[in-house]
CSV table of C-alpha atoms in Angstrom, one decimal:
chain,number,residue,atom,x,y,z
U,1,LYS,CA,13.6,4.6,-4.8
U,2,HIS,CA,14.7,4.0,-0.9
U,3,GLY,CA,16.4,1.3,-1.5
U,4,ILE,CA,13.8,-1.9,-2.0
U,5,ASN,CA,13.5,-4.3,-5.1
U,6,ALA,CA,11.2,-4.6,-7.1
U,7,GLU,CA,11.2,-8.4,-6.0
U,8,TYR,CA,10.6,-8.1,-2.0
U,9,GLY,CA,14.7,-9.0,-1.6
U,10,GLU,CA,14.3,-11.7,-4.5
U,11,PRO,CA,17.2,-10.7,-7.5
U,12,VAL,CA,16.0,-11.0,-10.7
U,13,SER,CA,17.5,-12.9,-12.9
U,14,PRO,CA,18.6,-12.4,-16.3
U,15,GLY,CA,16.9,-15.0,-17.2
U,16,SER,CA,14.1,-14.6,-16.1
U,17,SER,CA,10.9,-15.8,-18.1
U,18,ASP,CA,8.1,-12.6,-16.3
U,19,THR,CA,11.4,-10.2,-18.3
U,20,ALA,CA,8.3,-8.4,-19.6
U,21,GLY,CA,6.7,-8.1,-16.3
U,22,VAL,CA,10.0,-7.6,-14.6
U,23,LYS,CA,10.2,-4.7,-16.9
U,24,THR,CA,6.5,-3.0,-16.2
U,25,ILE,CA,7.7,-2.6,-12.5
U,26,PHE,CA,10.4,-1.4,-13.1
U,27,GLU,CA,8.4,1.0,-16.4
U,28,LEU,CA,5.7,1.7,-13.2
U,29,GLU,CA,8.3,2.9,-10.5
U,30,ASN,CA,10.0,5.3,-13.2
U,31,MET,CA,6.3,6.7,-13.1
U,32,PHE,CA,5.7,7.0,-9.9
U,33,SER,CA,8.9,8.5,-8.7
U,34,ASP,CA,7.6,11.7,-10.2
U,35,VAL,CA,4.0,11.6,-8.2
U,36,MET,CA,4.6,15.0,-6.4
U,37,GLU,CA,4.9,17.1,-9.5
U,38,GLU,CA,2.5,19.2,-10.3
U,39,SER,CA,2.5,17.7,-14.3
U,40,TRP,CA,1.7,13.3,-12.2
U,41,LYS,CA,-1.0,11.9,-14.2
U,42,VAL,CA,-3.2,10.1,-12.3
U,43,GLU,CA,-4.7,8.9,-16.0
U,44,GLU,CA,-0.9,8.5,-17.5
U,45,ILE,CA,-1.1,5.6,-15.3
U,46,PHE,CA,-4.6,3.8,-16.0
U,47,SER,CA,-2.6,3.6,-19.1
U,48,PHE,CA,0.0,2.6,-19.3
U,49,ILE,CA,-1.3,-0.8,-16.7
U,50,GLU,CA,-4.4,-0.7,-18.9
U,51,LYS,CA,-1.3,-1.1,-22.1
U,52,ASN,CA,1.2,-3.9,-20.5
U,53,VAL,CA,-0.6,-5.3,-18.0
U,54,PRO,CA,-3.7,-8.0,-19.4
U,55,ASP,CA,-6.9,-7.5,-17.7
U,56,ALA,CA,-6.5,-11.9,-16.0
U,57,LYS,CA,-2.8,-9.9,-14.6
U,58,GLN,CA,-4.8,-6.8,-12.8
U,59,ASN,CA,-6.7,-8.8,-10.4
U,60,ASP,CA,-3.0,-11.2,-10.1
U,61,PRO,CA,-2.2,-11.1,-5.9
U,62,HIS,CA,1.1,-10.9,-6.6
U,63,PHE,CA,0.9,-7.5,-9.7
U,64,ILE,CA,-1.8,-6.3,-6.5
U,65,LYS,CA,0.9,-6.4,-3.6
U,66,GLU,CA,3.5,-5.3,-6.7
U,67,LEU,CA,1.3,-2.1,-7.6
U,68,VAL,CA,0.4,-1.2,-3.5
U,69,ARG,CA,3.8,-1.5,-3.1
U,70,ILE,CA,5.4,1.3,-5.3
U,71,ALA,CA,2.0,3.3,-4.9
U,72,VAL,CA,3.3,3.6,-1.1
U,73,ASN,CA,6.5,3.7,-2.1
U,74,SER,CA,6.3,6.4,-4.5
U,75,CYS,CA,5.2,8.7,-1.6
U,76,ILE,CA,7.7,7.9,1.2
U,77,ALA,CA,10.2,10.8,1.7
U,78,GLY,CA,13.7,9.9,3.4
U,79,ASP,CA,17.0,9.3,2.4
U,80,GLY,CA,17.0,6.8,5.3
U,81,LYS,CA,20.2,8.2,7.2
U,82,ASP,CA,19.3,7.5,11.0
U,83,ASN,CA,15.2,5.2,10.1
U,84,SER,CA,14.4,8.7,9.0
U,85,PHE,CA,11.8,8.2,6.7
U,86,SER,CA,7.5,10.1,6.2
U,87,LEU,CA,5.0,10.3,5.1
U,88,ILE,CA,3.5,13.0,2.3
U,89,PRO,CA,0.2,12.5,3.2
U,90,GLU,CA,-0.7,14.5,0.5
U,91,SER,CA,1.0,12.4,-2.3
U,92,ILE,CA,-1.3,10.0,-0.9
U,93,GLU,CA,-4.3,11.8,-2.3
U,94,LYS,CA,-3.1,12.1,-5.5
U,95,ILE,CA,-2.1,7.6,-5.5
U,96,LEU,CA,-5.9,8.0,-4.8
U,97,PRO,CA,-7.5,7.2,-7.1
U,98,VAL,CA,-5.1,4.2,-8.0
U,99,LEU,CA,-6.0,3.0,-5.2
U,100,MET,CA,-9.3,2.4,-4.7
U,101,LYS,CA,-9.3,1.3,-9.0
U,102,TYR,CA,-7.9,-2.0,-8.2
U,103,LEU,CA,-9.1,-2.6,-4.1
U,104,ARG,CA,-12.7,-1.4,-4.8
U,105,LYS,CA,-13.3,-3.0,-7.6
U,106,ASP,CA,-16.4,-5.1,-5.2
U,107,LYS,CA,-16.4,-2.4,-3.6
U,108,SER,CA,-15.0,-3.7,-0.9
U,109,ASN,CA,-12.8,-7.3,-1.2
U,110,LEU,CA,-11.2,-8.3,1.9
U,111,GLU,CA,-8.5,-10.6,0.6
U,112,LEU,CA,-7.4,-7.4,-1.8
U,113,GLU,CA,-6.8,-5.2,1.4
U,114,LEU,CA,-5.3,-7.7,2.6
U,115,LEU,CA,-2.6,-8.9,0.2
U,116,ALA,CA,-2.3,-4.2,-0.1
U,117,LEU,CA,-1.4,-4.2,4.0
U,118,ASP,CA,1.1,-7.5,3.9
U,119,SER,CA,2.2,-5.1,0.9
U,120,ILE,CA,3.2,-2.3,2.9
U,121,GLN,CA,4.4,-4.2,6.1
U,122,LEU,CA,7.0,-5.5,3.1
U,123,LEU,CA,8.5,-2.7,1.8
U,124,ILE,CA,8.2,-0.8,6.6
U,125,HIS,CA,10.0,-3.5,7.6
U,126,GLY,CA,12.4,-3.3,4.4
U,127,MET,CA,12.7,0.0,5.2
U,128,SER,CA,14.2,-1.4,9.5
U,129,HIS,CA,10.8,-0.3,10.2
U,130,PRO,CA,10.9,4.0,11.0
U,131,ARG,CA,8.9,5.1,13.9
U,132,GLY,CA,5.3,6.3,12.9
U,133,LEU,CA,5.7,5.6,9.5
U,134,ALA,CA,3.5,2.4,10.0
U,135,ASN,CA,0.5,4.0,12.0
U,136,ALA,CA,1.3,7.8,9.0
U,137,ILE,CA,0.6,5.2,6.4
U,138,PHE,CA,-2.9,2.9,8.5
U,139,ASN,CA,-3.7,6.2,9.4
U,140,GLU,CA,-4.2,8.1,5.7
U,141,LEU,CA,-5.5,4.6,4.4
U,142,ASP,CA,-8.8,4.6,6.7
U,143,GLU,CA,-9.1,9.1,6.7
U,144,LEU,CA,-9.4,8.1,3.2
U,145,ASP,CA,-11.3,4.8,2.7
U,146,ILE,CA,-8.7,2.9,1.1
U,147,ILE,CA,-9.0,-0.1,3.2
U,148,SER,CA,-11.9,-0.5,5.7
U,149,GLU,CA,-11.9,-0.9,9.6
U,150,ALA,CA,-12.6,-5.1,8.6
U,151,GLY,CA,-9.2,-5.1,6.4
U,152,PHE,CA,-7.5,-4.6,8.8
U,153,ARG,CA,-7.9,-6.3,11.7
U,154,ASN,CA,-8.5,-9.1,8.7
U,155,TRP,CA,-4.2,-7.9,8.2
U,156,LYS,CA,-3.4,-7.6,12.7
U,157,GLU,CA,-5.5,-11.2,13.0
U,158,ASN,CA,-4.1,-12.6,9.3
U,159,GLY,CA,-1.5,-10.9,8.3
U,160,VAL,CA,-0.1,-13.9,5.2
U,161,GLU,CA,3.0,-12.6,5.2
U,162,GLN,CA,5.2,-13.3,8.6
U,163,GLN,CA,8.2,-10.9,7.9
U,164,GLY,CA,7.8,-7.6,10.5
U,165,HIS,CA,4.4,-9.2,11.6
U,166,GLY,CA,4.8,-8.6,14.3
U,167,VAL,CA,7.1,-5.5,15.3
U,168,MET,CA,4.1,-4.1,12.9
U,169,ARG,CA,2.0,-5.3,15.1
U,170,GLN,CA,3.3,-3.6,17.8
U,171,ASN,CA,4.4,-0.3,16.7
U,172,LEU,CA,0.4,0.2,15.6
U,173,LYS,CA,-1.3,-0.6,19.3
U,174,LEU,CA,-2.1,2.9,18.7
U,175,PHE,CA,-4.1,2.9,15.4
U,176,PHE,CA,-6.3,-0.4,16.3
U,177,ALA,CA,-6.8,1.3,19.2
U,178,ASN,CA,-8.1,4.1,18.0
U,179,LEU,CA,-9.9,2.0,15.2
U,180,ASP,CA,-11.4,-0.3,18.4
U,181,ASN,CA,-12.5,4.1,19.5
U,182,GLU,CA,-14.1,4.9,16.6
U,183,ASN,CA,-16.4,1.3,16.9
U,184,ASP,CA,-17.2,2.2,20.2
U,185,SER,CA,-18.5,5.5,19.7
U,186,ASP,CA,-19.9,4.7,16.7
U,187,SER,CA,-21.8,2.1,18.1
U,188,ASN,CA,-22.7,4.0,21.7
U,189,ALA,CA,-24.1,7.1,19.7
U,190,GLU,CA,-26.2,5.3,17.6
U,191,PRO,CA,-30.0,5.3,19.1
U,192,GLY,CA,-31.3,2.2,20.5
U,193,LYS,CA,-28.5,0.1,21.4
């Protein structure tokens, strides 16, 4: 949508053995591109995935990263002029069932959450780190309980993808300070602590 390749900048060769997988990724991108249309239905996404992605692949790290990248990318508005992109919060709420289904298979899965946050990091890095976008996305993921507090902290300390990780951490200082303050407030409010 915003000039980001389905393979994080790696060209897909025409003779690639995974052309069906690449086709599926591009079809998902097209399906998510209409997320703000009233006619968009999350059930169509679930149905498409069930038909086109084998059960074993639905837990595959590459699939999870691509799905999160596509879903979150569909929630970003802007054309990139002057690096101006913004999050459309209503669209995150619309894709919430997709993210919850694939990231919360076992209620809270730190490994899947790390993959999701790494994917978002690479997406934002590919957009040259638009001001405030990482904070807006992380805030929505936190407020909607898509990513656990432990998941955010795990990404901060153990993010697998190095491209753009330092810049993202720097841009998210306020987010993590607020997370720390919420945690301090919660522990102070608990009786007997």
